[in-house]
Amino acid sequence: MFVRSLHTRFLAILVLVGILPFLFVGVLLIRQQSQALQMQASRELMGLARGLAIELDSQLNELLESSRAFAALPEMVHMDAKEQEDLLRLLYVHYRTYGQLAVADTFGQLQATGTDSPLVSIAHVPSFQKAVRGKQSWVVFPALFNDNLILHMHTPIFDQSQNVVGVLGSPVAFPSLASSLDSLNIGGGRSFVLDRNGIVLIHPDAEEAAKRRDYSEMINVSPSTLSAGRGTASYMLDDERWMAGYASVPNYGWTIVTERPASDILLPTTRARDLAIGGLLGSILFCFLIANLMARNLTLPVKKLADAAYALGQGKPDVPLHESQVQITEIASLIRSFQRMRASVLEREYSLRQFHSAMDASIDGMAILKDSCFTYANHALMELCGVSHIDEMLGQHWMSHLDADERERIESELEETIQLHGKWRGEVSATNDDGSKTYLDMSLTQLASGEAILVVRDLADRKKTEAALFQAQKMESIGLLAGGIAHDFNNLIAAMLGQSFVARKKIAPDNPAHANIARVIKSGERAADLTRQLLAYAGKGNLMVNIFDINELIRENAEILRTVASSNVQLMLDLSPNPLWIEADKGQIQQIVMNLVINAAEAIGQQNGVVRIRTSDDDIWDEPSYPSDTIVVNHNFIESDRYNDNLISLEIYDTGAGMSQATLERIFDPFFTTKKSGSGLGLSATLGIIQSLHGSVRVYSLRNMGSLFRLVFPRTTPCGKVVTVKPNSTQIGKPISGTALIADDEPDMREAMQDILENCGLSVLTAKDGKEAVSLYRTHGHRINITLLDLRMPEMGGIDALHSIKLLDMDAKVVLMSGYTESEVASPLLDNETVFFLPKPYSYDQLIKHVERFASVPV
């Protein structure tokens, strides 16, 4: 402030004494000179316009007189058309101002012309019409052969009796008048002619003449005044100011305007102004030099100090201070005090910068609070709160972004916790702008200064991970439970069916109990179907793996699919034009499509709707254009590294009622159903099949807008064969005899199989596990024709027992049995012609068929 005031005083004196008077006088002189030049230019332009108007009037009058003289020539009356034409050509050579010389009869038809021109009619020209009535006349009118305006002059030709016998036409083109007008112009101006309405009529510049510019408004004089006298004007034209003088042409109603650019007129004033400005700038520079020289010793140290203080505030602490051998004591003391203060500020600023850098780098939201309001917030917290600038948060209460019920809960526990422990921590829920919930982990720590540190961590990813882990664990647990239950059920059902088959064989067909046993067998087969669905859900179903085109499978079943959908449902097929080959159990894929189509049709209900089946090998992962509140459930079992994104998709879409969040989260749970009837295993089996195929299923649903099931499978090539069914090369139906060894840990299964085989004529040895079976084979192997081993047994399972038996006898005939899938058996074992697989539960005929392969030849 001191430096500024000191310099101001020096400069104020110099400006008041030396600069302002000079500036005032210069401005006054320049203004007076400008006014004088404008007045002089106005008089000159007006005088020039007046002289040009008189000269133009004289020229036009001379042209009219010449026309009258030509018309009065006796030859014009007595000559024929050819002689008139020769005379007109001779006159035209000497009077080129006229654009043409021509003679017309009283009807307006041209008889002869001074140039080679068509002999057209001029009866429509107003000046001709007046000339026919005996009066010389002129008019501005378009030319006969184009639209260009020209000055038509028409003079009557009289005979000796003063009767009009013809008309002499002598038109004058405006360019010739313009060139004549330009030759008369002096003083560097530009002259042109306006008509009665103030519109350009004649102009030396052809382009300006063609524009037909209206000057009546620019000159700001009415047309009647414009053509009646003279005067001056100033106007803007093409972004440039012009000054003009104007005068009327006495006998024609025209106005001549002479204009010049104002910059040319005021050129002396401009030069004087530039000279004055140069002098003023020089004076100012001189004043500054004097002021700096006079105040240097006093103000320079203080100025340096002020600059250093300002730079320190801008984060630049290295600005040097003034150093001099001769220095005022007070100023030197001030500089030393500032140096000590700057060192302290830098030390504290370094500590604060370290603190702020750590907070800004944190991935957790962090803030400093004063009286429960934000005084600082890092970028992570701003992102969590949905603000783009810190100013949107400063001064706000730290709980302003939380829901009202959460604020009440936190306030109820916050004060007591802070008083006891100095800190508080808790999990908080907040509502986003889109209405969704987010979860935050918050901690608040009270500082001794009265401020508080707030740390906020977003729990959204952790919540999603926990939910996904819980869902995966739940599905895995349910799958294990379903597989275990199905396996045990298979054993029980197999035993029940076996005993039922034996009982049916032992009684006569006309026995009343025969029908009851048949119903027991049918119920057992239905129970077997349920267990197969449970095994499919657990991913352990019995498979018949083929390579086939999924498009062809859907086309083959299209009529069946239309049958299962009601008449109000339209089934639409949108299949890929390319074959989509997959390796799977054809019946399982058919079951998936059938289940989903039936569910989609039932979701539509009695209303008219659409079920669409779509297949594709591109845009696999594109999200459908559903609203943002669409509910999505995803189960992905794809091994991306293995299949390298070589995938195909199958979509089933319906326009039905959609599903709620609660329903959608449970649709794949076994035995869960929203139908009045049904086992609740359809979608569970679908999920198990997809998992066994290493695929993916994603479900989109929105209430009252339908549902979309998108299934993704690994793609394969169109080659391969059935891999689980081996051709039966052994003749079936011969008498059965021999010895069979049965190993199963379930007593019911052993008894049922023993009864069946003994009923067929076989001798049977039984073992409760694989170890006992190997021991029996070691003793009786020479007479055992076939060995039936359960895969899962205590002590020793079926696979280990098979290997041990093969070591004793490479030609041993073995049937492996399991309630799970054939995939549990290593494929090299099944490639052996002496080893077969029999899935549980099996029918009487299936068991006998496998036994007949080895025991049909009597021993």
XYZ file of N, CA and C in Angstrom, residues 749-837:
267
model
N -30.553 -103.089 -2.862
C -30.138 -103.216 -4.252
C -29.597 -104.618 -4.522
N -28.765 -105.114 -3.609
C -28.199 -106.458 -3.813
C -29.309 -107.502 -3.898
N -30.270 -107.401 -2.986
C -31.348 -108.390 -2.962
C -32.199 -108.309 -4.229
N -32.511 -107.077 -4.653
C -33.335 -106.916 -5.853
C -32.635 -107.475 -7.081
N -31.370 -107.156 -7.261
C -30.619 -107.649 -8.415
C -30.464 -109.167 -8.338
N -30.193 -109.695 -7.119
C -30.050 -111.149 -6.949
C -31.333 -111.850 -7.353
N -32.489 -111.317 -6.898
C -33.774 -111.937 -7.238
C -34.003 -111.917 -8.742
N -33.668 -110.805 -9.386
C -33.893 -110.697 -10.834
C -33.038 -111.713 -11.576
N -31.748 -111.764 -11.266
C -30.844 -112.639 -11.998
C -31.119 -114.118 -11.697
N -31.402 -114.435 -10.429
C -31.725 -115.832 -10.114
C -33.013 -116.251 -10.793
N -33.943 -115.300 -10.912
C -35.195 -115.598 -11.601
C -34.960 -115.896 -13.078
N -33.843 -115.357 -13.608
C -33.501 -115.603 -15.009
C -32.642 -116.860 -15.177
N -32.285 -117.549 -14.095
C -31.527 -118.795 -14.205
C -30.064 -118.674 -13.872
N -29.599 -117.532 -13.387
C -28.200 -117.336 -13.059
C -27.932 -117.697 -11.611
N -26.698 -118.137 -11.353
C -26.216 -118.250 -9.982
C -25.625 -116.906 -9.587
N -25.815 -116.479 -8.358
C -25.443 -115.126 -7.947
C -24.557 -115.188 -6.710
N -23.419 -114.432 -6.773
C -22.572 -114.172 -5.612
C -22.704 -112.698 -5.269
N -22.798 -112.350 -3.987
C -22.978 -110.945 -3.599
C -21.858 -110.505 -2.680
N -21.544 -109.196 -2.788
C -20.528 -108.576 -1.929
C -21.022 -107.204 -1.526
N -20.671 -106.777 -0.285
C -21.166 -105.495 0.226
C -20.263 -104.321 -0.154
N -19.059 -104.596 -0.715
C -18.170 -103.523 -1.146
C -17.199 -104.085 -2.163
N -16.359 -103.216 -2.704
C -15.421 -103.622 -3.736
C -14.358 -104.576 -3.233
N -13.922 -104.410 -2.009
C -12.869 -105.265 -1.453
C -13.347 -106.718 -1.373
N -14.583 -106.897 -0.895
C -15.134 -108.246 -0.799
C -15.362 -108.838 -2.185
N -15.745 -107.960 -3.163
C -15.966 -108.457 -4.523
C -14.671 -108.984 -5.121
N -13.547 -108.262 -4.922
C -12.254 -108.715 -5.453
C -11.868 -110.052 -4.823
N -12.135 -110.182 -3.512
C -11.817 -111.444 -2.817
C -12.618 -112.599 -3.393
N -13.936 -112.365 -3.655
C -14.763 -113.417 -4.229
C -14.306 -113.766 -5.640
N -13.911 -112.763 -6.417
C -13.468 -113.037 -7.789
C -12.167 -113.828 -7.781
N -11.314 -113.508 -6.808
C -10.042 -114.228 -6.719
C -10.311 -115.718 -6.470
N -11.379 -116.024 -5.692
C -11.687 -117.413 -5.350
C -12.510 -118.092 -6.439
N -13.518 -117.375 -6.983
C -14.482 -117.997 -7.894
C -14.415 -117.439 -9.313
N -13.369 -116.704 -9.633
C -13.295 -116.064 -10.938
C -13.395 -116.999 -12.101
N -12.967 -118.229 -11.944
C -12.982 -119.181 -13.058
C -14.398 -119.518 -13.517
N -15.418 -119.271 -12.659
C -16.794 -119.593 -13.052
C -17.718 -118.370 -13.110
N -17.131 -117.164 -12.881
C -17.955 -115.932 -12.924
C -18.002 -115.416 -14.354
N -19.205 -115.318 -14.913
C -19.388 -114.811 -16.276
C -19.477 -113.278 -16.334
N -20.053 -112.643 -15.360
C -20.263 -111.179 -15.379
C -20.218 -110.656 -13.957
N -19.606 -109.483 -13.812
C -19.502 -108.821 -12.508
C -20.197 -107.475 -12.590
N -21.093 -107.177 -11.670
C -21.817 -105.893 -11.621
C -21.327 -105.131 -10.392
N -20.691 -103.973 -10.635
C -20.070 -103.189 -9.572
C -20.743 -101.826 -9.451
N -21.134 -101.449 -8.237
C -21.599 -100.076 -7.986
C -20.370 -99.171 -7.891
N -20.474 -97.966 -8.447
C -19.311 -97.074 -8.460
C -18.922 -96.620 -7.059
N -19.906 -96.282 -6.231
C -19.609 -95.691 -4.933
C -19.915 -96.701 -3.826
N -18.837 -97.230 -3.230
C -18.964 -98.193 -2.136
C -17.866 -97.907 -1.118
N -18.105 -98.222 0.168
C -17.062 -98.042 1.181
C -15.930 -99.057 0.978
N -14.834 -98.839 1.680
C -13.658 -99.698 1.605
C -12.994 -99.592 0.235
N -13.730 -99.974 -0.810
C -13.185 -99.908 -2.168
C -14.329 -99.647 -3.135
N -14.203 -98.575 -3.946
C -15.239 -98.224 -4.909
C -15.184 -99.090 -6.141
N -16.132 -98.883 -7.054
C -16.243 -99.704 -8.243
C -15.057 -99.585 -9.184
N -14.481 -98.358 -9.359
C -13.359 -98.186 -10.270
C -12.143 -98.973 -9.784
N -11.841 -98.838 -8.481
C -10.685 -99.571 -7.941
C -10.916 -101.083 -8.010
N -12.142 -101.510 -7.719
C -12.438 -102.945 -7.801
C -12.277 -103.451 -9.238
N -12.697 -102.616 -10.238
C -12.548 -103.001 -11.642
C -11.081 -103.231 -11.989
N -10.212 -102.267 -11.566
C -8.783 -102.401 -11.868
C -8.211 -103.675 -11.226
N -8.619 -103.968 -9.989
C -8.102 -105.155 -9.303
C -8.567 -106.424 -9.999
N -9.822 -106.479 -10.418
C -10.348 -107.660 -11.111
C -9.651 -107.847 -12.448
N -9.379 -106.708 -13.175
C -8.703 -106.803 -14.457
C -7.276 -107.322 -14.300
N -6.667 -107.022 -13.152
C -5.333 -107.581 -12.911
C -5.389 -109.100 -12.735
N -6.526 -109.596 -12.168
C -6.700 -111.024 -12.011
C -7.104 -111.692 -13.320
N -7.920 -110.973 -14.124
C -8.426 -111.563 -15.367
C -8.689 -110.437 -16.359
N -7.821 -110.290 -17.378
C -7.978 -109.215 -18.351
C -9.267 -109.350 -19.151
N -9.813 -110.572 -19.250
C -11.035 -110.772 -20.041
C -12.296 -110.734 -19.190
N -12.180 -110.319 -17.957
C -13.353 -110.266 -17.080
C -14.388 -109.312 -17.645
N -15.670 -109.709 -17.625
C -16.773 -108.890 -18.133
C -17.394 -108.134 -16.954
N -17.413 -106.774 -17.057
C -17.818 -105.952 -15.918
C -18.852 -104.927 -16.380
N -19.895 -104.759 -15.578
C -20.882 -103.686 -15.765
C -20.786 -102.756 -14.560
N -20.461 -101.475 -14.831
C -20.390 -100.466 -13.773
C -21.746 -99.805 -13.636
N -22.200 -99.581 -12.407
C -23.533 -99.014 -12.149
C -23.388 -97.779 -11.256
N -24.233 -96.759 -11.538
C -24.199 -95.555 -10.702
C -25.486 -94.780 -10.869
N -25.845 -94.084 -9.806
C -26.985 -93.166 -9.878
C -26.587 -91.826 -10.449
N -25.277 -91.614 -10.696
C -24.787 -90.381 -11.314
C -24.572 -90.586 -12.812
N -23.810 -89.712 -13.411
C -23.607 -89.739 -14.859
C -22.469 -90.672 -15.236
N -22.469 -91.090 -16.464
C -21.408 -91.917 -17.003
C -20.067 -91.194 -17.019
N -20.088 -89.836 -16.937
C -18.846 -89.070 -16.963
C -17.969 -89.362 -15.759
N -18.556 -89.993 -14.703
C -17.733 -90.362 -13.554
C -16.744 -91.470 -13.907
N -17.022 -92.200 -14.965
C -16.162 -93.309 -15.358
C -15.143 -92.786 -16.374
N -13.867 -93.137 -16.179
C -12.836 -92.706 -17.119
C -13.110 -93.304 -18.486
N -13.017 -92.489 -19.548
C -13.362 -92.946 -20.893
C -12.532 -94.125 -21.371
N -11.222 -94.282 -21.015
C -10.483 -95.468 -21.463
C -11.112 -96.767 -20.981
N -11.762 -96.750 -19.799
C -12.400 -97.956 -19.301
C -13.576 -98.357 -20.183
N -14.360 -97.356 -20.598
C -15.542 -97.644 -21.416
C -15.167 -98.009 -22.846
N -13.984 -97.624 -23.280
C -13.555 -97.990 -24.623
C -13.220 -99.484 -24.719
N -13.041 -100.114 -23.570
C -12.774 -101.555 -23.531
C -14.067 -102.310 -23.864
N -13.970 -103.315 -24.721
C -15.152 -104.059 -25.161
C -15.749 -104.917 -24.048
N -15.058 -105.055 -22.912
C -15.548 -105.914 -21.830
C -16.128 -105.114 -20.675
N -16.229 -103.790 -20.833
C -16.718 -102.935 -19.748
C -17.885 -102.105 -20.273
N -18.993 -102.085 -19.531
C -20.170 -101.310 -19.918
C -20.658 -100.495 -18.717
N -21.516 -99.530 -18.998
C -22.060 -98.666 -17.945
C -23.576 -98.800 -17.921
